[in-house]
CSV table of C-alpha atoms in Angstrom, one decimal:
chain,number,residue,atom,x,y,z
A,1,UNK,CA,30.8,-2.2,-63.1
A,2,UNK,CA,30.2,0.5,-60.0
A,3,UNK,CA,26.6,-0.5,-59.0
A,4,UNK,CA,24.2,2.7,-58.0
A,5,UNK,CA,23.8,2.3,-53.9
A,6,UNK,CA,20.5,4.0,-53.7
A,7,UNK,CA,19.7,6.4,-50.3
A,8,UNK,CA,17.0,5.7,-48.5
A,9,UNK,CA,14.3,8.1,-48.0
A,10,UNK,CA,14.5,9.1,-44.6
A,11,UNK,CA,11.1,8.1,-43.1
A,12,UNK,CA,8.6,10.8,-41.7
A,13,UNK,CA,7.8,10.4,-38.0
A,14,UNK,CA,4.6,9.1,-36.6
A,15,UNK,CA,1.9,12.0,-36.3
A,16,UNK,CA,0.3,10.8,-33.3
A,17,UNK,CA,3.1,10.1,-31.7
A,18,UNK,CA,5.1,13.8,-32.1
A,19,UNK,CA,2.0,14.8,-31.4
A,20,UNK,CA,2.2,13.3,-27.6
A,21,UNK,CA,5.8,14.2,-27.6
A,22,UNK,CA,4.2,18.3,-27.7
A,23,UNK,CA,1.6,17.3,-26.0
A,24,UNK,CA,2.8,15.8,-22.7
A,25,UNK,CA,3.0,18.1,-19.8
A,26,UNK,CA,6.1,18.8,-17.3
A,27,UNK,CA,4.3,18.2,-14.4
A,28,UNK,CA,3.7,14.8,-15.4
A,29,UNK,CA,7.4,13.7,-14.7
A,30,UNK,CA,7.6,15.1,-11.5
A,31,UNK,CA,8.0,12.9,-8.7
A,32,UNK,CA,6.9,13.0,-4.9
A,33,UNK,CA,7.7,15.5,-2.7
A,34,UNK,CA,6.5,15.1,0.5
A,35,UNK,CA,5.9,11.9,2.3
A,36,UNK,CA,3.4,10.7,4.8
A,37,UNK,CA,2.8,7.5,6.5
A,38,UNK,CA,-0.5,5.3,6.5
A,39,UNK,CA,-1.4,2.6,8.9
A,40,UNK,CA,-4.1,0.3,7.3
A,41,UNK,CA,-5.9,-1.4,9.9
A,42,UNK,CA,-5.6,-5.1,10.6
A,43,UNK,CA,-9.3,-6.5,9.3
A,44,UNK,CA,-10.8,-9.8,8.7
A,45,UNK,CA,-9.7,-12.4,5.7
A,46,UNK,CA,-11.9,-11.4,2.5
A,47,UNK,CA,-12.6,-14.0,0.2
A,48,UNK,CA,-11.2,-12.3,-3.1
A,49,UNK,CA,-8.9,-9.8,-0.9
A,50,UNK,CA,-7.5,-13.1,1.1
A,51,UNK,CA,-5.6,-12.1,4.2
A,52,UNK,CA,-5.7,-8.2,5.6
A,53,UNK,CA,-2.9,-8.1,7.9
A,54,UNK,CA,-1.8,-4.4,9.9
A,55,UNK,CA,0.6,-3.0,7.0
A,56,UNK,CA,2.3,0.8,6.8
A,57,UNK,CA,2.2,2.1,3.3
A,58,UNK,CA,4.1,5.2,2.4
A,59,UNK,CA,2.0,8.7,0.6
A,60,UNK,CA,3.6,10.4,-1.8
A,61,UNK,CA,2.2,13.8,-2.8
A,62,UNK,CA,3.8,16.8,-5.3
A,63,UNK,CA,1.5,19.7,-6.9
A,64,UNK,CA,2.2,22.7,-8.4
A,65,UNK,CA,0.3,25.9,-9.6
A,66,UNK,CA,0.3,28.5,-12.3
A,67,UNK,CA,-2.5,31.2,-13.5
A,68,UNK,CA,-3.6,28.9,-15.9
A,69,UNK,CA,-4.1,25.7,-13.9
A,70,UNK,CA,-2.9,23.8,-10.8
A,71,UNK,CA,-1.6,20.0,-10.2
A,72,UNK,CA,-1.6,17.2,-7.6
A,73,UNK,CA,-0.9,14.1,-7.4
A,74,UNK,CA,-0.8,11.1,-5.0
A,75,UNK,CA,1.1,7.5,-4.9
A,76,UNK,CA,0.7,5.3,-2.8
A,77,UNK,CA,3.3,3.1,-2.2
A,78,UNK,CA,3.5,0.1,-0.8
A,79,UNK,CA,6.5,-2.1,0.6
A,80,UNK,CA,7.2,-5.4,-1.4
A,81,UNK,CA,4.1,-4.7,-3.7
A,82,UNK,CA,4.7,-4.4,-6.9
A,83,UNK,CA,3.2,-2.1,-10.0
A,84,UNK,CA,2.9,-0.6,-12.8
A,85,UNK,CA,2.8,3.0,-11.9
A,86,UNK,CA,-1.0,3.6,-12.9
A,87,UNK,CA,-1.6,1.9,-10.0
A,88,UNK,CA,-2.3,3.6,-6.2
A,89,UNK,CA,-2.2,7.0,-8.4
A,90,UNK,CA,-4.3,9.3,-7.8
A,91,UNK,CA,-4.4,12.6,-10.1
A,92,UNK,CA,-5.8,16.4,-10.0
A,93,UNK,CA,-5.9,18.5,-13.0
A,94,UNK,CA,-7.6,22.6,-11.7
A,95,UNK,CA,-8.7,24.1,-15.1
A,96,UNK,CA,-9.0,27.5,-14.6
A,97,UNK,CA,-10.4,28.9,-17.3
A,98,UNK,CA,-12.5,26.8,-17.6
A,99,UNK,CA,-13.2,26.3,-13.5
A,100,UNK,CA,-13.4,23.1,-14.1
A,101,UNK,CA,-11.5,19.9,-12.3
A,102,UNK,CA,-10.7,16.7,-13.4
A,103,UNK,CA,-10.2,13.7,-11.6
A,104,UNK,CA,-7.6,10.4,-13.5
A,105,UNK,CA,-8.8,11.9,-16.2
A,106,UNK,CA,-6.1,9.8,-18.4
A,107,UNK,CA,-6.7,6.5,-16.5
A,108,UNK,CA,-8.9,4.6,-13.4
A,109,UNK,CA,-8.5,4.5,-10.4
A,110,UNK,CA,-7.1,1.4,-9.1
A,111,UNK,CA,-5.8,0.7,-5.8
A,112,UNK,CA,-3.8,-2.5,-4.3
A,113,UNK,CA,-4.1,-3.9,-1.9
A,114,UNK,CA,-7.9,-3.8,-2.9
A,115,UNK,CA,-11.0,-3.6,-0.3
A,116,UNK,CA,-8.5,-1.7,2.7
A,117,UNK,CA,-10.2,1.6,1.9
A,118,UNK,CA,-7.5,3.0,0.3
A,119,UNK,CA,-9.6,4.4,-2.6
A,120,UNK,CA,-12.1,6.5,-0.6
A,121,UNK,CA,-9.1,7.8,1.5
A,122,UNK,CA,-7.6,9.5,-1.7
A,123,UNK,CA,-11.0,10.9,-3.4
A,124,UNK,CA,-10.8,12.8,-0.3
A,125,UNK,CA,-7.5,13.2,-0.1
A,126,UNK,CA,-7.7,15.2,-3.5
A,127,UNK,CA,-11.6,16.9,-2.2
A,128,UNK,CA,-9.5,18.8,0.8
A,129,UNK,CA,-7.3,19.6,-1.6
A,130,UNK,CA,-10.0,21.1,-4.1
A,131,UNK,CA,-11.5,22.6,-1.1
A,132,UNK,CA,-9.1,25.0,-0.2
A,133,UNK,CA,-9.3,27.0,-3.1
A,134,UNK,CA,-11.6,26.7,-6.4
A,135,UNK,CA,-15.1,25.1,-3.9
A,136,UNK,CA,-17.0,26.0,-7.1
A,137,UNK,CA,-15.3,24.8,-9.4
A,138,UNK,CA,-17.5,22.0,-11.9
A,139,UNK,CA,-16.0,18.7,-11.9
A,140,UNK,CA,-16.3,16.8,-14.7
A,141,UNK,CA,-17.6,12.8,-15.8
A,142,UNK,CA,-15.5,10.6,-15.2
A,143,UNK,CA,-16.2,7.2,-17.0
A,144,UNK,CA,-16.2,4.1,-15.6
A,145,UNK,CA,-15.4,1.0,-17.5
A,146,UNK,CA,-16.3,-2.9,-16.6
A,147,UNK,CA,-13.2,-4.1,-18.0
A,148,UNK,CA,-11.1,-2.3,-14.7
A,149,UNK,CA,-14.3,-3.9,-12.5
A,150,UNK,CA,-13.0,-7.4,-11.7
A,151,UNK,CA,-16.5,-8.8,-10.6
A,152,UNK,CA,-19.0,-7.8,-9.4
A,153,UNK,CA,-18.8,-7.6,-5.8
A,154,UNK,CA,-15.4,-5.2,-6.9
A,155,UNK,CA,-17.7,-3.5,-9.3
A,156,UNK,CA,-20.4,-2.7,-6.2
A,157,UNK,CA,-17.2,-1.4,-3.8
A,158,UNK,CA,-16.3,0.6,-6.5
A,159,UNK,CA,-19.4,2.4,-6.7
A,160,UNK,CA,-20.4,2.5,-3.2
A,161,UNK,CA,-17.0,4.4,-2.5
A,162,UNK,CA,-17.7,6.9,-5.5
A,163,UNK,CA,-20.9,7.3,-3.6
A,164,UNK,CA,-19.7,7.8,0.1
A,165,UNK,CA,-17.6,10.1,-1.7
A,166,UNK,CA,-20.9,12.5,-3.3
A,167,UNK,CA,-20.9,11.2,-6.6
A,168,UNK,CA,-23.7,10.0,-8.9
A,169,UNK,CA,-22.7,7.2,-10.6
A,170,UNK,CA,-25.4,6.1,-13.6
A,171,UNK,CA,-25.1,3.2,-16.5
A,172,UNK,CA,-25.9,3.4,-19.0
A,173,UNK,CA,-29.5,1.9,-20.5
A,174,UNK,CA,-29.6,0.1,-17.2
A,175,UNK,CA,-26.1,-2.2,-18.6
A,176,UNK,CA,-23.5,-2.6,-16.4
A,177,UNK,CA,-20.2,-3.0,-18.4
A,178,UNK,CA,-20.0,1.0,-18.8
A,179,UNK,CA,-21.3,4.0,-16.3
A,180,UNK,CA,-20.7,7.4,-15.9
A,181,UNK,CA,-19.3,9.0,-12.6
A,182,UNK,CA,-21.1,12.8,-11.6
A,183,UNK,CA,-21.2,15.2,-9.4
A,184,UNK,CA,-22.1,18.8,-9.8
A,185,UNK,CA,-19.5,21.0,-7.7
A,186,UNK,CA,-16.3,20.8,-5.9
A,187,UNK,CA,-18.5,22.0,-2.6
A,188,UNK,CA,-20.9,18.6,-2.5
A,189,UNK,CA,-18.6,16.2,-2.4
A,190,UNK,CA,-17.4,14.9,0.4
A,191,UNK,CA,-14.2,14.6,2.5
A,192,UNK,CA,-13.9,11.9,4.9
A,193,UNK,CA,-13.6,8.5,4.4
A,194,UNK,CA,-13.4,5.4,7.6
A,195,UNK,CA,-10.7,6.6,9.3
A,196,UNK,CA,-11.2,2.9,11.5
A,197,UNK,CA,-9.3,1.1,7.9
A,198,UNK,CA,-7.0,4.4,7.2
A,199,UNK,CA,-5.3,6.4,9.7
A,200,UNK,CA,-2.3,8.8,8.5
A,201,UNK,CA,0.1,8.9,11.1
A,202,UNK,CA,1.9,12.1,11.4
A,203,UNK,CA,5.8,12.8,11.7
A,204,UNK,CA,5.5,12.6,15.9
A,205,UNK,CA,3.8,9.9,16.6
A,206,UNK,CA,6.2,7.9,13.5
A,207,UNK,CA,8.7,9.0,16.0
A,208,UNK,CA,6.8,7.4,19.0
A,209,UNK,CA,6.3,3.9,17.3
A,210,UNK,CA,9.6,3.8,16.0
A,211,UNK,CA,11.2,4.3,19.6
A,212,UNK,CA,8.5,1.8,21.6
A,213,UNK,CA,9.3,-0.4,19.1
A,214,UNK,CA,13.1,-0.4,19.5
A,215,UNK,CA,12.4,-0.2,23.4
A,216,UNK,CA,10.5,-3.8,22.8
A,217,UNK,CA,12.7,-4.7,21.2
A,218,UNK,CA,16.1,-4.3,23.7
A,219,UNK,CA,13.0,-5.9,26.3
A,220,UNK,CA,12.9,-8.9,24.4
A,221,UNK,CA,16.5,-9.3,23.9
A,222,UNK,CA,17.4,-8.7,27.1
A,223,UNK,CA,14.7,-11.3,28.4
A,224,UNK,CA,15.6,-13.6,25.5
A,225,UNK,CA,19.4,-13.5,26.9
A,226,UNK,CA,18.1,-14.3,30.4
A,227,UNK,CA,16.8,-17.1,28.9
A,228,UNK,CA,19.7,-18.7,27.2
A,229,UNK,CA,21.6,-18.1,30.2
A,230,UNK,CA,19.2,-20.4,32.1
A,231,UNK,CA,19.1,-22.9,29.3
A,232,UNK,CA,23.0,-23.1,29.8
A,233,UNK,CA,22.6,-23.5,33.5
A,234,UNK,CA,20.1,-26.1,33.3
A,235,UNK,CA,22.6,-28.2,30.5
A,236,UNK,CA,25.1,-27.7,32.2
A,237,UNK,CA,23.5,-29.3,35.0
A,238,UNK,CA,22.2,-32.4,33.1
A,239,UNK,CA,25.4,-32.7,32.8
A,240,UNK,CA,26.8,-32.9,36.3
A,241,UNK,CA,23.7,-34.9,36.9
A,242,UNK,CA,24.0,-37.5,34.0
A,243,UNK,CA,27.5,-37.7,35.3
A,244,UNK,CA,26.7,-38.8,39.3
A,245,UNK,CA,24.2,-41.6,37.9
A,246,UNK,CA,26.7,-43.0,35.6
A,247,UNK,CA,28.6,-43.4,38.3
A,248,UNK,CA,26.0,-44.5,40.7
A,249,UNK,CA,25.3,-47.2,39.0
A,250,UNK,CA,28.6,-48.3,38.1
A,251,UNK,CA,29.5,-48.3,41.7
A,252,UNK,CA,26.2,-50.2,42.0
A,253,UNK,CA,26.7,-52.7,40.1
A,254,UNK,CA,30.3,-53.1,41.3
A,255,UNK,CA,29.1,-53.4,44.2
A,256,UNK,CA,26.1,-56.0,43.4
A,257,UNK,CA,29.3,-57.9,42.3
A,258,UNK,CA,31.2,-58.4,45.2
A,259,UNK,CA,28.5,-59.5,47.0
A,260,UNK,CA,28.0,-62.1,44.3
A,261,UNK,CA,32.0,-63.0,44.6
A,262,UNK,CA,32.1,-63.1,48.2
A,263,UNK,CA,29.2,-65.5,48.5
A,264,UNK,CA,29.8,-68.0,45.8
A,265,UNK,CA,33.2,-68.3,48.0
């Protein structure tokens, strides 16, 4: 008796996944093409962020343009810090048909390390990019959710950074759980940031820093070598002195014994 084998019916693809695949913009897969060095100045220790030493991080940039839209992505790479790809990333879309700028429309702006001025710096770079060609474009509203601000201090710091760049932050009916970040046009935004915290370093300055560091390293190596030679010489002299003292002690004991023997005989 042969049993009939039922063939499973093909499962229809998920409509949402299929739509996401279709709507995935090819520019979202772009990798950074230009890099700059950023200096994060040393700051006093913070209660939430902890120690804030001098650090050097990398700023990656990629942009694309077409008749319909333009795209800019800024990414900050911090050595030794593993984060999600959405952290330290700022994306800006310019819709030329609607004459509108969208900033991080798909995910909120999150920066690590926090409280180092990186948020304002990234926003300022986005404003500089947008004001070059589309100063008259409107700016899309940006929702601000409380879950991305772990504390009231972080929320106030976020609001201050946005307001410093020219954005308006308005909470819904006095509730601090949700707010909207808005501004009229690109021309109303500010392109400055706290350069005492974050400083862009060009290629020449980077080369000079490396050259000075190499020079200081060589000088320190030569100084350490001289100190090691001095220590070796002192150790040799110390061994000689120890031997001399030991011989003198033996001679003194022998002489004392000889004098005692002479006195008793």
